[in-house]
Coordinates of C-alpha atoms and ligand atoms in Angstrom, one line a residue:
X1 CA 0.0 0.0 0.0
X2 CA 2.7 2.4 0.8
X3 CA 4.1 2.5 -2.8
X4 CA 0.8 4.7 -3.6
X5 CA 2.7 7.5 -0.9
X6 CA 5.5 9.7 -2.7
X7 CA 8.4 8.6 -0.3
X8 CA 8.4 12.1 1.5
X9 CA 4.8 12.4 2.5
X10 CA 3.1 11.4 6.0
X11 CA 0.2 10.2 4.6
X12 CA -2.6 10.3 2.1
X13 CA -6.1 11.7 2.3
X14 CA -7.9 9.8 -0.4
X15 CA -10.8 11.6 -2.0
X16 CA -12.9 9.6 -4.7
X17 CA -14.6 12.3 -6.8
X18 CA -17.0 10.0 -8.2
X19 CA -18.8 9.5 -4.9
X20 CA -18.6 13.0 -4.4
X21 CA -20.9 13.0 -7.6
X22 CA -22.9 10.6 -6.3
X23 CA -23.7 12.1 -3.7
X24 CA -24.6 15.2 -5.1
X25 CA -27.0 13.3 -7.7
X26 CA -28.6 11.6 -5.0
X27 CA -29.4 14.9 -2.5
X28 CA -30.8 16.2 -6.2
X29 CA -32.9 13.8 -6.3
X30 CA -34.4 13.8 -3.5
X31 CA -34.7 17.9 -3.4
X32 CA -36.2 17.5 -7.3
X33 CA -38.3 20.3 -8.3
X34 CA -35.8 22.5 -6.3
X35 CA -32.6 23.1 -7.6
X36 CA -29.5 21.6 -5.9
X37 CA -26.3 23.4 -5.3
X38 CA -23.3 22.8 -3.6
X39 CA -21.3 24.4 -0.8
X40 CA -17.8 24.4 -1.5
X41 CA -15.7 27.2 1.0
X42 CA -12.7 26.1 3.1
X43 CA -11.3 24.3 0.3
X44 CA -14.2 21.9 -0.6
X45 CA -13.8 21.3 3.4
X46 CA -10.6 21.2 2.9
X47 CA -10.9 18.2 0.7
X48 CA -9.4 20.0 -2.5
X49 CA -11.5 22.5 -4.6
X50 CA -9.6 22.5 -7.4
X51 CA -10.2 18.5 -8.5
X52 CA -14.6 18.6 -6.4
X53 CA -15.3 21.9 -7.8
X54 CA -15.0 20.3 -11.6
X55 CA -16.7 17.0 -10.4
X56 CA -19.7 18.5 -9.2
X57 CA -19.8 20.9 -12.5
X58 CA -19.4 17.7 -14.6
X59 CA -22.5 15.7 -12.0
X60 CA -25.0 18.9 -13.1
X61 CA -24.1 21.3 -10.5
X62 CA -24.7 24.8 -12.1
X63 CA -24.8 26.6 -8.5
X64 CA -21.9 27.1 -6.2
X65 CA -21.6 29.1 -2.9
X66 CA -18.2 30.1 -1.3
X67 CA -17.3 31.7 2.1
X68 CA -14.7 34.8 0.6
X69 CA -14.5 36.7 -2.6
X70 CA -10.7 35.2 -2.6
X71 CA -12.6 31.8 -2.6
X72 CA -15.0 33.3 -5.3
X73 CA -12.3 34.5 -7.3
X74 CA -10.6 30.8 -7.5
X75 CA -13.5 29.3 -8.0
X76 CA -14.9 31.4 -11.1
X77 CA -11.2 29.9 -12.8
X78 CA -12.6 26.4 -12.5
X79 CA -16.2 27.6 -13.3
X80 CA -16.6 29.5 -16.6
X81 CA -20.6 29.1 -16.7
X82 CA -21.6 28.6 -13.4
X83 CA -23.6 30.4 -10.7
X84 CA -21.3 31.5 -7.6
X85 CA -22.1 33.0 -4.1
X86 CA -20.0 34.6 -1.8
X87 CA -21.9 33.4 2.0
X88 CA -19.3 36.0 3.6
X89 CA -21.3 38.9 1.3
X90 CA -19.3 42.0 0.9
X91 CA -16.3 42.7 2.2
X92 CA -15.2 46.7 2.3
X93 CA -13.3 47.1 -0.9
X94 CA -13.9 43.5 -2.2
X95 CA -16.4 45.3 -4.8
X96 CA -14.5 45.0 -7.9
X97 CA -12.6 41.5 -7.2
X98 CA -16.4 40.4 -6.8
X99 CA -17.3 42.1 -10.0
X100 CA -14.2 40.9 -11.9
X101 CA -15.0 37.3 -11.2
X102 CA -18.9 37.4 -11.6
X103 CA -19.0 36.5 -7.9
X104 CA -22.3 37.4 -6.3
X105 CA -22.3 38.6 -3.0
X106 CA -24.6 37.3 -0.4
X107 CA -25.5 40.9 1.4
X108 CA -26.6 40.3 4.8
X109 CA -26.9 43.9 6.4
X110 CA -28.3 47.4 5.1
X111 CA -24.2 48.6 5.4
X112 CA -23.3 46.0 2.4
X113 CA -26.5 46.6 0.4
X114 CA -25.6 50.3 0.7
X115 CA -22.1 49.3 -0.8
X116 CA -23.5 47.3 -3.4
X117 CA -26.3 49.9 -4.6
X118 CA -23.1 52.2 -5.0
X119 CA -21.0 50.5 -6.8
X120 CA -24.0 49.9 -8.9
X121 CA -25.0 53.8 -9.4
X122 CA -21.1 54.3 -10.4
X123 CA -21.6 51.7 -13.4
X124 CA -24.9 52.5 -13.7
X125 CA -26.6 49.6 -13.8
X126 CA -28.4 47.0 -11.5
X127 CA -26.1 44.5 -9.8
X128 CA -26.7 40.6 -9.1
X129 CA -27.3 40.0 -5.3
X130 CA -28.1 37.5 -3.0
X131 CA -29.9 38.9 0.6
X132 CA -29.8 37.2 3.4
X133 CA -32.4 37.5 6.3
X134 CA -31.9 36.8 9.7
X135 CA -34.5 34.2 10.7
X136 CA -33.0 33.5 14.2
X137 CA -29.6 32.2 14.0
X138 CA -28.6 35.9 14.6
X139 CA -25.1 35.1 12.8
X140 CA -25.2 37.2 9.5
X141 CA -28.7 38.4 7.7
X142 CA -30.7 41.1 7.9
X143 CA -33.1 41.4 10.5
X144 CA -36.3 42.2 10.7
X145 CA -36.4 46.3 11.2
X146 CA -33.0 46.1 8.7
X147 CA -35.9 44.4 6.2
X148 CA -38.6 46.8 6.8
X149 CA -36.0 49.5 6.0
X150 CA -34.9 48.0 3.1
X151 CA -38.3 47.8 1.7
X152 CA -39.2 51.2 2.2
X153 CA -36.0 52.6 0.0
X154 CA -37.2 51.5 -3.3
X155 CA -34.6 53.0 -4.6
X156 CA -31.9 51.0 -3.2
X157 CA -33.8 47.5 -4.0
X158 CA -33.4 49.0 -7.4
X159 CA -30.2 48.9 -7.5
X160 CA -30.0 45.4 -6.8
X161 CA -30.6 42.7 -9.4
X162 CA -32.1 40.2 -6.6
X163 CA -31.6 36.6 -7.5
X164 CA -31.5 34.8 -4.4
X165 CA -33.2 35.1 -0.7
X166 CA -31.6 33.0 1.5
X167 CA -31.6 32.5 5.6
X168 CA -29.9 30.0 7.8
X169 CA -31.3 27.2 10.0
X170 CA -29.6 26.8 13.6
X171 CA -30.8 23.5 14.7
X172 CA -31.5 21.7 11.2
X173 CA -29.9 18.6 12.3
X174 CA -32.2 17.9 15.3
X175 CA -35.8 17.4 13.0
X176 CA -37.8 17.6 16.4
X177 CA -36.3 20.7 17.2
X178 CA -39.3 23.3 17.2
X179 CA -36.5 26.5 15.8
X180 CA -36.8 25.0 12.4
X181 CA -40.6 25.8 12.0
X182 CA -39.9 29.0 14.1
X183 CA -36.9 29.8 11.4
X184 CA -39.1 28.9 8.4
X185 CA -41.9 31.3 9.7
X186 CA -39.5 33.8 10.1
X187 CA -38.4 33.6 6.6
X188 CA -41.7 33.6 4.8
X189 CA -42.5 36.8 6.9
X190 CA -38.9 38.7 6.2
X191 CA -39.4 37.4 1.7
X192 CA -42.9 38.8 2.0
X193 CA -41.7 41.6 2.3
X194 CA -39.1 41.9 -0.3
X195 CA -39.1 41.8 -4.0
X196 CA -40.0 38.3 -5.8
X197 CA -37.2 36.3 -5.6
X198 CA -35.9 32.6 -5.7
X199 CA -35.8 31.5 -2.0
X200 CA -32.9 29.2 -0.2
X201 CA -32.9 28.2 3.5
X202 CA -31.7 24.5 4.0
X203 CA -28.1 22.9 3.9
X204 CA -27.3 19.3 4.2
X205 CA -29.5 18.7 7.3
X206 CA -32.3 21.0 6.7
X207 CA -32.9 19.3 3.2
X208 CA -33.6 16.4 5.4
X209 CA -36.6 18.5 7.3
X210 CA -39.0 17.2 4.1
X211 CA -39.7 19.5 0.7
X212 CA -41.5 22.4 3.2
X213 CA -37.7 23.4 3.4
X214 CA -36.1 22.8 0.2
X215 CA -38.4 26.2 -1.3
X216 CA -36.2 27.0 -4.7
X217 CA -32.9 25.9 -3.9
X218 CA -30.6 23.8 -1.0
X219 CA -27.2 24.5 -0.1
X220 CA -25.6 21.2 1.0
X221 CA -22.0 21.5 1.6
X222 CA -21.1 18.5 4.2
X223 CA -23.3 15.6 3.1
X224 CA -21.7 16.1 -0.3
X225 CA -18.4 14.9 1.2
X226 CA -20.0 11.5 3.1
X227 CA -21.0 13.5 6.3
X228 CA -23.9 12.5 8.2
X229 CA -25.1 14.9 10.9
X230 CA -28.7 14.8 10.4
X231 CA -30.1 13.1 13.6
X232 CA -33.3 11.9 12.5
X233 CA -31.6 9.0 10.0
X234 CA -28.9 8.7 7.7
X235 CA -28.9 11.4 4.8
X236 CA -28.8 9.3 0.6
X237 CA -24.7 9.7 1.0
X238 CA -21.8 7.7 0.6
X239 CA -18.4 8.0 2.3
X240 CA -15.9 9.8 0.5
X241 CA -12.9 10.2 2.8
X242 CA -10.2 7.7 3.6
X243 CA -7.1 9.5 5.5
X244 CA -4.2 7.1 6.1
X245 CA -0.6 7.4 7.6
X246 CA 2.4 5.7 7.8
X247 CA 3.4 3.6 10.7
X248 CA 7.2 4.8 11.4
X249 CA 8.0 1.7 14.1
X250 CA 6.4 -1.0 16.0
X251 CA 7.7 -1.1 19.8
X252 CA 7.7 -3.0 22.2
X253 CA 7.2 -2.5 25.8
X254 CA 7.2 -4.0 28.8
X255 CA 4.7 -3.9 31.9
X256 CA 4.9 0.0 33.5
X257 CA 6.5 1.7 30.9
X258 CA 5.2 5.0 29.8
X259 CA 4.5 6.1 26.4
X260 CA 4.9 10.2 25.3
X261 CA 5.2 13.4 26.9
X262 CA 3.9 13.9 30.4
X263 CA 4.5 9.9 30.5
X264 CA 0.4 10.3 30.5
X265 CA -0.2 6.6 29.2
X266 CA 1.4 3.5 31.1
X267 CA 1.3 0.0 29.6
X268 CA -0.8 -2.4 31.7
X269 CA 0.7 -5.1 30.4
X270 CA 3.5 -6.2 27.8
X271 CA 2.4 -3.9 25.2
X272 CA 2.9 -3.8 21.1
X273 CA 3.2 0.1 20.4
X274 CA 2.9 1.5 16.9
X275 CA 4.2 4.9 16.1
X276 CA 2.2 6.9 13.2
X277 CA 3.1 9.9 11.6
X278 CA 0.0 11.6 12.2
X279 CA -0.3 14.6 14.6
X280 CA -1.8 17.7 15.9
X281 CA 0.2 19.4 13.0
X282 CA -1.6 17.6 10.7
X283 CA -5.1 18.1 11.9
X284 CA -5.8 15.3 14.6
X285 CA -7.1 16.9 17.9
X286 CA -4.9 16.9 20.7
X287 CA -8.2 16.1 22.4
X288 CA -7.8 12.3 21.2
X289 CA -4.6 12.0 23.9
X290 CA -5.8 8.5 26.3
X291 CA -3.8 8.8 29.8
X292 CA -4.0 5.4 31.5
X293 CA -7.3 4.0 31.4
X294 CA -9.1 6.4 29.2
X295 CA -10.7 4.6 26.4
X296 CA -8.4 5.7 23.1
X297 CA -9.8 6.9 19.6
X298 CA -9.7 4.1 17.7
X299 CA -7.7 3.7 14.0
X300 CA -7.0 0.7 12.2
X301 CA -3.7 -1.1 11.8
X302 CA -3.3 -4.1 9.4
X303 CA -7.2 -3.9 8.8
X304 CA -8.0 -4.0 12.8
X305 CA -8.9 -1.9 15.1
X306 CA -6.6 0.0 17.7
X307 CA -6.9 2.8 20.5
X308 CA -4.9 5.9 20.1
X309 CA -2.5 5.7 24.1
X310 CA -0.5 8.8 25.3
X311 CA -0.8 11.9 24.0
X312 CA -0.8 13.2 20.8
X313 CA 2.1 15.1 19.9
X314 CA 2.8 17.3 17.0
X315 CA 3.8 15.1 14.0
X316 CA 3.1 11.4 16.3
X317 CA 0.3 9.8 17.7
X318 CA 0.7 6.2 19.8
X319 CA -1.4 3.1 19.1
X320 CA -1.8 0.0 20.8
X321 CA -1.4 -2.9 18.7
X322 CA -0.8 -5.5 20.9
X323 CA -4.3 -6.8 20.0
X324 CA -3.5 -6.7 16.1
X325 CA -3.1 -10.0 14.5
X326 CA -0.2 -10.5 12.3
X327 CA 2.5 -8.6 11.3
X328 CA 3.0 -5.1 11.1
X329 CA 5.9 -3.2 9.0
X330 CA 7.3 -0.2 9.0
X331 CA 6.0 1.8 6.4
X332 CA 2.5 0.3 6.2
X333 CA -0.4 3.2 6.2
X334 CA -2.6 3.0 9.2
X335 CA -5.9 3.9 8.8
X336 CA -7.5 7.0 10.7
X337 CA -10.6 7.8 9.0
X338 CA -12.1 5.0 6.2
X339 CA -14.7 2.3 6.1
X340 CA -16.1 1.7 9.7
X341 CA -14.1 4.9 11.0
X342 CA -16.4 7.8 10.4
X343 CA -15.5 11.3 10.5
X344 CA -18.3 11.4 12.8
X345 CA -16.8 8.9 15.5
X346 CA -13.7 10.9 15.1
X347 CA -15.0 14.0 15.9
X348 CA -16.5 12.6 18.6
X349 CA -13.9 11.1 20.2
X350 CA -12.4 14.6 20.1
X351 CA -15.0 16.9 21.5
X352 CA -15.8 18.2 18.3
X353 CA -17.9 17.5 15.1
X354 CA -16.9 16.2 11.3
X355 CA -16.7 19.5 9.6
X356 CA -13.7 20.4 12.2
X357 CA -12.1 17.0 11.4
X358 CA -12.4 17.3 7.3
X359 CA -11.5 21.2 7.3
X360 CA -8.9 20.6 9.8
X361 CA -6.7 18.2 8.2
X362 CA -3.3 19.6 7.1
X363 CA -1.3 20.3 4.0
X364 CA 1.5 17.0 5.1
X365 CA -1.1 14.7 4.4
X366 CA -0.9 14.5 0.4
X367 CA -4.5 14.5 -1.7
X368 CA -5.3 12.2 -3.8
X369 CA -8.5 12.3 -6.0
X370 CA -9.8 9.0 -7.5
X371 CA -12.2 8.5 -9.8
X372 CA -14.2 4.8 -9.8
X373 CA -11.1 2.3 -8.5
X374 CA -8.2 4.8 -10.6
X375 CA -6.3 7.9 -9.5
X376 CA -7.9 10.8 -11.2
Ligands
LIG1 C1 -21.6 26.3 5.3 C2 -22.9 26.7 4.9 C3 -23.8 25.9 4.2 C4 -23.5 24.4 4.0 O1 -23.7 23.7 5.3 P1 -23.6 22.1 5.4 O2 -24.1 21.9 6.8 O3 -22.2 21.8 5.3 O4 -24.4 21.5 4.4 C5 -25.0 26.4 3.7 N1 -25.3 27.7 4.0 C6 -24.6 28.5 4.7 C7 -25.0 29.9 4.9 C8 -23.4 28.1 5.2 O5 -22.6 28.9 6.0

């Protein structure tokens, strides 16, 4: 397996584009008559923009949304035709970088639909915007007097060539959570009273809440990478991740000896320790450290699995292997997220959720996009 890892790398994040596609096809779908886009910021989640971007496009994707007009900007190079939102709206200056790369800004306050209206009076003409309301996530959008205002300056609606509304759910992945109906109220009352517009207000869980949320348009981002965070059942997705690094040395150890810094993790018995060259620096939460008796975070060695001991040091974690049948050799890749290791399980091991695992994990680890069973 190791010969797939140029000789200098950690290890591998394996990202097979054709799920990706899948994936997509399959939340589209379900969404059919709305349209389905795709969330790509941080990087495609830090799974590599530049190869999902193209993927999606080729799947049927015409409608993309970014965080940053920097992200906008790279985007627009891989998407000649397509449709792309800027979720971060309108940053001061970022006017003509937007405009340049036929990135549309996702205005969320009266101070950035100002901005916009002037830069459309200095070219004279109406420019392609996004609004978002506030419907009770009380993160970016408009709220409700910032709506009323809006709709009593005709003027500066006209200025705005309005071809999205958009809002936000907070609690989308909890399906008995009563804020979803409270959010969805709240947005039919803020579109009512702006201009006729295509509406947007679920991502990859709130699709999930049943068509009376998918209104014109959904904005998954995480499902179309293999996460599952909706709580009321498993989303139409398939895994797409497989992160693997090298084991560096097998060890062994005898009763009482400590493993890594602060000497946190004591063997309890004659102990087979693998060293991987996986760490914090490369994404993995020093939250997955297991003193003495803490159950570890489990990764796979030799296609079984093992607990994370010790702590977790910058470029190292610790794995107990005495458990693992057969032989393990230097150089081998261990697996830390893959079939029957979740990105889910990991983030919970760490205190944290899958979107902080996938956006987390670091440039050592080298990308490598498959397509079917073949490198792409
Ligand atoms: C990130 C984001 C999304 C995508 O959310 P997922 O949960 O990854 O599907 C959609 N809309 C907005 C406004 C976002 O910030």
């Amino acid at each position: 397996m190791a010969h797939e890892l140029p000789p200098g790398a950690t290890g591998v994040i394996t990202i097979n584009l054709d799920a990706v596609a899948a994936n997509w096809r399959a939340l589209a779908a379900l969404v059919a008559p709305a349209e389905c886009g795709a969330v790509v910021k941080a990087n495609a989640y830090g799974l590599g923009a530049a190869e999902i971007v193209p993927a999606l496009a080729r799947a049927g994707c015409r409608t993309f949304f970014v965080a940053t007009p920097e992200e906008g900007r790279a985007a627009r190079l891989l998407l000649p035709e397509a449709r792309l939102f800027a979720l971060d709206g309108l940053f001061p200056g970022a006017a003509p970088l937007l405009l340049a790369a036929d990135v549309t800004p996702v205005l969320s306050s009266l101070a950035e639909v100002e901005d916009w209206a002037g830069e459309a009076a200095r070219l004279g003409r109406p420019l392609p915007a996004a609004l978002q309301i506030d419907s009770g996530l009380n993160r970016l959008g408009l709220a409700a007097p910032e709506i009323e205002a809006l709709a009593a300056r005709p003027a500066l609606l006209a200025a705005l060539d309005l071809r999205l509304v958009m809002s936000h759910l907070a609690s989308a992945d909890d399906p008995a959570d009563p804020h979803n109906e409270a959010q969805r109220t709240a947005f039919d009352r803020g579109r009512a009273l702006l201009p006729a517009a295509p509406a947007s207000l679920a991502a990859s869980d709130g699709l999930m809440l049943g068509p009376g949320y998918h209104y014109d348009l959904v904005r998954p981002g995480y499902a179309l990478y293999g996460g599952q965070a909706f709580r009321g059942g498993p989303t139409p997705v398939s895994p797409v991740v497989t992160v693997r690094a090298r084991v560096l040395q097998v060890r062994t150890l005898e009763t009482g000896a400590s493993v890594g810094y602060s000497a946190a993790w004591r063997a309890q018995r004659p102990t087979r320790l693998a060293v991987i060259a996986a760490g914090y620096g490369d994404g993995l939460a020093r939250a997955l450290s297991a003193p003495t008796g803490a159950p570890g975070a489990m990764v796979m060695v030799a296609g079984q699995r093992a607990p994370i001991v010790g702590r977790v040091s910058m470029d190292l974690i610790t794995v107990d292997v005495t458990d693992v049948a057969g032989e393990i050799r230097r150089g081998d890749l261990a697996t830390l997220i893959g079939p029957g290791l979740t990105i889910e399980a990991m983030g919970a091991a760490a205190g944290t959720i899958g979107y902080e695992v996938l956006t987390r994990l670091g440039p050592r680890f080298v990308r490598q996009h498959t397509r079917g069973g073949f490198r792409a």
